[in-house]
CSV table of N, CA and C in Angstrom, one decimal:
chain,number,residue,atom,x,y,z
A,1,MET,N,100.8,106.3,72.4
A,1,MET,CA,100.1,105.1,72.1
A,1,MET,C,99.5,104.5,73.4
A,2,LEU,N,98.4,104.0,73.2
A,2,LEU,CA,97.7,103.4,74.4
A,2,LEU,C,98.3,102.0,74.8
A,3,SER,N,98.3,101.7,76.0
A,3,SER,CA,98.7,100.4,76.5
A,3,SER,C,97.6,99.4,76.0
A,4,LYS,N,98.0,98.1,75.9
A,4,LYS,CA,97.1,97.1,75.4
A,4,LYS,C,95.8,97.1,76.2
A,5,SER,N,95.9,97.2,77.5
A,5,SER,CA,94.7,97.1,78.4
A,5,SER,C,93.8,98.3,78.1
A,6,LEU,N,94.4,99.5,78.0
A,6,LEU,CA,93.5,100.7,77.7
A,6,LEU,C,93.0,100.7,76.3
A,7,GLU,N,93.8,100.2,75.4
A,7,GLU,CA,93.3,100.1,74.0
A,7,GLU,C,92.1,99.2,73.9
A,8,SER,N,92.1,98.1,74.6
A,8,SER,CA,91.0,97.2,74.5
A,8,SER,C,89.7,97.8,75.2
A,9,LYS,N,89.9,98.7,76.1
A,9,LYS,CA,88.8,99.3,76.8
A,9,LYS,C,88.3,100.5,76.1
A,10,PHE,N,89.1,101.1,75.2
A,10,PHE,CA,88.7,102.3,74.4
A,10,PHE,C,87.8,101.8,73.2
A,11,THR,N,86.6,101.4,73.5
A,11,THR,CA,85.7,100.9,72.5
A,11,THR,C,85.0,102.0,71.7
A,12,PRO,N,84.3,101.6,70.6
A,12,PRO,CA,83.6,102.6,69.9
A,12,PRO,C,82.6,103.5,70.7
A,13,ARG,N,82.0,102.8,71.7
A,13,ARG,CA,81.1,103.6,72.6
A,13,ARG,C,81.9,104.6,73.4
A,14,ALA,N,83.1,104.1,73.9
A,14,ALA,CA,84.0,105.0,74.7
A,14,ALA,C,84.4,106.2,73.9
A,15,LYS,N,84.7,106.0,72.6
A,15,LYS,CA,85.1,107.1,71.7
A,15,LYS,C,83.9,108.1,71.6
A,16,GLU,N,82.7,107.5,71.4
A,16,GLU,CA,81.5,108.4,71.3
A,16,GLU,C,81.2,109.2,72.6
A,17,GLU,N,81.4,108.5,73.7
A,17,GLU,CA,81.1,109.2,75.0
A,17,GLU,C,82.2,110.3,75.2
A,18,ALA,N,83.4,110.0,74.8
A,18,ALA,CA,84.4,111.1,74.9
A,18,ALA,C,84.0,112.3,74.1
A,19,LYS,N,83.6,112.1,72.9
A,19,LYS,CA,83.2,113.2,72.0
A,19,LYS,C,82.0,113.9,72.6
A,20,LYS,N,81.1,113.2,73.1
A,20,LYS,CA,79.9,113.8,73.8
A,20,LYS,C,80.3,114.6,75.0
A,21,LEU,N,81.2,114.1,75.8
A,21,LEU,CA,81.7,114.9,77.0
A,21,LEU,C,82.3,116.2,76.5
A,22,PHE,N,83.2,116.1,75.5
A,22,PHE,CA,83.9,117.3,75.1
A,22,PHE,C,83.0,118.3,74.5
A,23,ALA,N,82.0,117.8,73.8
A,23,ALA,CA,80.9,118.7,73.2
A,23,ALA,C,80.2,119.4,74.3
A,24,GLU,N,79.8,118.7,75.4
A,24,GLU,CA,79.0,119.2,76.5
A,24,GLU,C,79.9,120.3,77.2
A,25,MET,N,81.2,120.1,77.2
A,25,MET,CA,82.1,121.0,77.9
A,25,MET,C,82.6,122.1,76.9
A,26,ASN,N,82.1,122.1,75.7
A,26,ASN,CA,82.5,123.1,74.7
A,26,ASN,C,84.0,123.1,74.5
A,27,ILE,N,84.6,121.9,74.4
A,27,ILE,CA,86.0,121.8,74.2
A,27,ILE,C,86.2,121.2,72.8
A,28,THR,N,86.9,122.0,72.0
A,28,THR,CA,87.2,121.6,70.6
A,28,THR,C,88.6,121.1,70.5
A,29,GLU,N,89.4,121.5,71.4
A,29,GLU,CA,90.8,121.1,71.5
A,29,GLU,C,91.3,121.1,72.9
A,30,LEU,N,92.0,120.0,73.3
A,30,LEU,CA,92.5,119.9,74.6
A,30,LEU,C,93.8,120.8,74.8
A,31,ASN,N,94.0,121.4,75.9
A,31,ASN,CA,95.2,122.1,76.2
A,31,ASN,C,95.4,122.0,77.7
A,32,ASP,N,96.5,122.6,78.2
A,32,ASP,CA,96.9,122.4,79.6
A,32,ASP,C,95.8,123.1,80.5
A,33,ASP,N,95.2,124.1,80.0
A,33,ASP,CA,94.2,124.8,80.8
A,33,ASP,C,92.9,124.0,81.0
A,34,ASN,N,92.4,123.3,79.9
A,34,ASN,CA,91.1,122.6,80.1
A,34,ASN,C,91.3,121.1,80.4
A,35,LEU,N,92.4,120.6,80.3
A,35,LEU,CA,92.6,119.2,80.6
A,35,LEU,C,92.3,118.9,82.1
A,36,TYR,N,92.7,119.8,83.0
A,36,TYR,CA,92.3,119.6,84.4
A,36,TYR,C,90.8,119.6,84.6
A,37,ALA,N,90.1,120.5,83.9
A,37,ALA,CA,88.7,120.6,84.0
A,37,ALA,C,88.0,119.3,83.5
A,38,VAL,N,88.6,118.7,82.5
A,38,VAL,CA,88.1,117.4,82.0
A,38,VAL,C,88.3,116.3,83.1
A,39,GLU,N,89.4,116.3,83.7
A,39,GLU,CA,89.7,115.3,84.7
A,39,GLU,C,88.7,115.5,85.9
A,40,VAL,N,88.4,116.7,86.3
A,40,VAL,CA,87.5,117.0,87.4
A,40,VAL,C,86.1,116.6,87.0
A,41,GLU,N,85.7,116.9,85.7
A,41,GLU,CA,84.4,116.5,85.3
A,41,GLU,C,84.2,115.0,85.3
A,42,LEU,N,85.2,114.3,84.8
A,42,LEU,CA,85.2,112.8,84.8
A,42,LEU,C,85.1,112.2,86.2
A,43,ASP,N,85.8,112.8,87.1
A,43,ASP,CA,85.8,112.4,88.5
A,43,ASP,C,84.4,112.6,89.1
A,44,THR,N,83.8,113.8,88.8
A,44,THR,CA,82.5,114.1,89.2
A,44,THR,C,81.4,113.1,88.7
A,45,ARG,N,81.5,112.8,87.4
A,45,ARG,CA,80.6,111.9,86.8
A,45,ARG,C,80.7,110.5,87.4
A,46,ILE,N,82.0,110.0,87.6
A,46,ILE,CA,82.2,108.7,88.2
A,46,ILE,C,81.6,108.7,89.6
A,47,SER,N,81.9,109.7,90.4
A,47,SER,CA,81.4,109.7,91.8
A,47,SER,C,79.9,109.8,91.8
A,48,GLY,N,79.3,110.5,90.9
A,48,GLY,CA,77.8,110.6,90.8
A,48,GLY,C,77.2,109.2,90.5
A,49,LEU,N,77.8,108.5,89.5
A,49,LEU,CA,77.3,107.2,89.2
A,49,LEU,C,77.4,106.2,90.3
A,50,VAL,N,78.6,106.2,91.0
A,50,VAL,CA,78.8,105.3,92.1
A,50,VAL,C,77.9,105.6,93.3
A,51,THR,N,77.6,106.9,93.5
A,51,THR,CA,76.7,107.3,94.6
A,51,THR,C,75.3,106.8,94.3
A,52,MET,N,74.9,107.0,93.0
A,52,MET,CA,73.6,106.5,92.6
A,52,MET,C,73.4,105.0,92.8
A,53,ASP,N,74.5,104.3,92.5
A,53,ASP,CA,74.5,102.8,92.6
A,53,ASP,C,74.5,102.4,94.1
A,54,GLU,N,75.4,102.9,94.9
A,54,GLU,CA,75.6,102.5,96.2
A,54,GLU,C,74.7,103.0,97.3
A,55,CYS,N,74.4,104.3,97.2
A,55,CYS,CA,73.6,105.0,98.2
A,55,CYS,C,72.1,105.1,97.8
A,56,GLU,N,71.9,105.4,96.6
A,56,GLU,CA,70.5,105.7,96.2
A,56,GLU,C,69.8,104.5,95.6
A,57,HIS,N,70.6,103.4,95.4
A,57,HIS,CA,70.1,102.2,94.8
A,57,HIS,C,69.3,102.3,93.6
A,58,LYS,N,69.8,103.3,92.8
A,58,LYS,CA,69.1,103.5,91.5
A,58,LYS,C,69.9,102.8,90.4
A,59,PRO,N,69.2,102.3,89.4
A,59,PRO,CA,70.0,101.6,88.3
A,59,PRO,C,70.9,102.5,87.6
A,60,ILE,N,72.1,102.1,87.3
A,60,ILE,CA,73.0,102.9,86.6
A,60,ILE,C,73.6,102.2,85.4
A,61,ASP,N,74.2,102.9,84.5
A,61,ASP,CA,74.8,102.3,83.3
A,61,ASP,C,76.2,101.9,83.7
A,62,HIS,N,76.4,100.6,84.1
A,62,HIS,CA,77.8,100.2,84.5
A,62,HIS,C,78.8,100.3,83.4
A,63,GLU,N,78.4,100.1,82.2
A,63,GLU,CA,79.3,100.3,81.0
A,63,GLU,C,79.8,101.7,80.9
A,64,LEU,N,78.9,102.7,81.2
A,64,LEU,CA,79.3,104.1,81.2
A,64,LEU,C,80.2,104.4,82.3
A,65,LEU,N,80.0,103.8,83.4
A,65,LEU,CA,81.0,104.0,84.6
A,65,LEU,C,82.3,103.5,84.2
A,66,LYS,N,82.4,102.3,83.5
A,66,LYS,CA,83.7,101.8,83.1
A,66,LYS,C,84.3,102.7,82.0
A,67,ILE,N,83.5,103.3,81.2
A,67,ILE,CA,84.0,104.2,80.1
A,67,ILE,C,84.6,105.4,80.7
A,68,TYR,N,83.9,106.0,81.7
A,68,TYR,CA,84.4,107.2,82.3
A,68,TYR,C,85.8,106.9,83.0
A,69,ASP,N,85.8,105.7,83.7
A,69,ASP,CA,87.0,105.3,84.3
A,69,ASP,C,88.2,105.1,83.3
A,70,THR,N,87.9,104.6,82.2
A,70,THR,CA,88.9,104.4,81.1
A,70,THR,C,89.4,105.7,80.6
A,71,LEU,N,88.4,106.6,80.3
A,71,LEU,CA,88.8,108.0,79.8
A,71,LEU,C,89.7,108.7,80.8
A,72,SER,N,89.4,108.6,82.1
A,72,SER,CA,90.2,109.2,83.2
A,72,SER,C,91.6,108.5,83.2
A,73,ASP,N,91.7,107.2,83.1
A,73,ASP,CA,93.0,106.5,83.1
A,73,ASP,C,93.8,107.0,81.9
A,74,ILE,N,93.2,107.1,80.7
A,74,ILE,CA,93.9,107.5,79.5
A,74,ILE,C,94.5,108.9,79.7
A,75,ILE,N,93.6,109.8,80.2
A,75,ILE,CA,94.1,111.2,80.4
A,75,ILE,C,95.2,111.3,81.4
A,76,LEU,N,95.1,110.5,82.5
A,76,LEU,CA,96.1,110.6,83.5
A,76,LEU,C,97.4,110.0,83.0
A,77,GLU,N,97.3,108.9,82.2
A,77,GLU,CA,98.5,108.3,81.7
A,77,GLU,C,99.2,109.1,80.6
A,78,HIS,N,98.5,109.9,79.9
A,78,HIS,CA,99.0,110.7,78.8
A,78,HIS,C,98.9,112.2,78.9
A,79,GLU,N,98.7,112.7,80.2
A,79,GLU,CA,98.5,114.1,80.4
A,79,GLU,C,99.6,115.0,79.9
A,80,GLU,N,100.8,114.5,79.7
A,80,GLU,CA,101.9,115.3,79.1
A,80,GLU,C,101.9,115.2,77.6
A,81,GLU,N,101.0,114.5,77.0
A,81,GLU,CA,101.0,114.3,75.6
A,81,GLU,C,99.7,114.8,75.0
A,82,ILE,N,99.5,116.1,75.1
A,82,ILE,CA,98.3,116.8,74.6
A,82,ILE,C,98.0,116.5,73.2
A,83,ASP,N,99.0,116.5,72.3
A,83,ASP,CA,98.7,116.3,70.9
A,83,ASP,C,98.2,114.9,70.7
A,84,PHE,N,98.7,113.9,71.4
A,84,PHE,CA,98.2,112.5,71.3
A,84,PHE,C,96.7,112.5,71.8
A,85,LEU,N,96.4,113.1,72.9
A,85,LEU,CA,95.0,113.1,73.4
A,85,LEU,C,94.1,113.8,72.4
A,86,ASN,N,94.5,114.9,71.8
A,86,ASN,CA,93.7,115.6,70.8
A,86,ASN,C,93.4,114.6,69.7
A,87,LYS,N,94.4,113.9,69.2
A,87,LYS,CA,94.2,113.0,68.0
A,87,LYS,C,93.3,111.9,68.4
A,88,LEU,N,93.5,111.4,69.6
A,88,LEU,CA,92.7,110.2,70.1
A,88,LEU,C,91.2,110.6,70.3
A,89,PHE,N,91.0,111.7,71.0
A,89,PHE,CA,89.6,112.0,71.4
A,89,PHE,C,88.9,112.9,70.4
A,90,LEU,N,89.6,113.8,69.7
A,90,LEU,CA,88.8,114.9,69.0
A,90,LEU,C,89.0,114.8,67.5
A,91,GLN,N,89.7,113.8,66.9
A,91,GLN,CA,89.8,113.7,65.5
A,91,GLN,C,89.1,112.5,65.0
């Protein structure tokens, strides 16, 4: 179960972005092998958006940045609960 703070941040758009991310990564089910790859991909996307904002002064989607951060927090908090993450993100 998500904490209250994460639950409030896991908006319909966040759910959609999670599904889009997993589709782009060709992930239909999370497991121990691909969970790390998802964490790395989220970190990469967060870093890319922050770099665009801070260094390149390009407009970014700040809501998307918060969503990626939320998804990363959810995964880190529940990385031992693969079944829960599958239900949350992929069903």
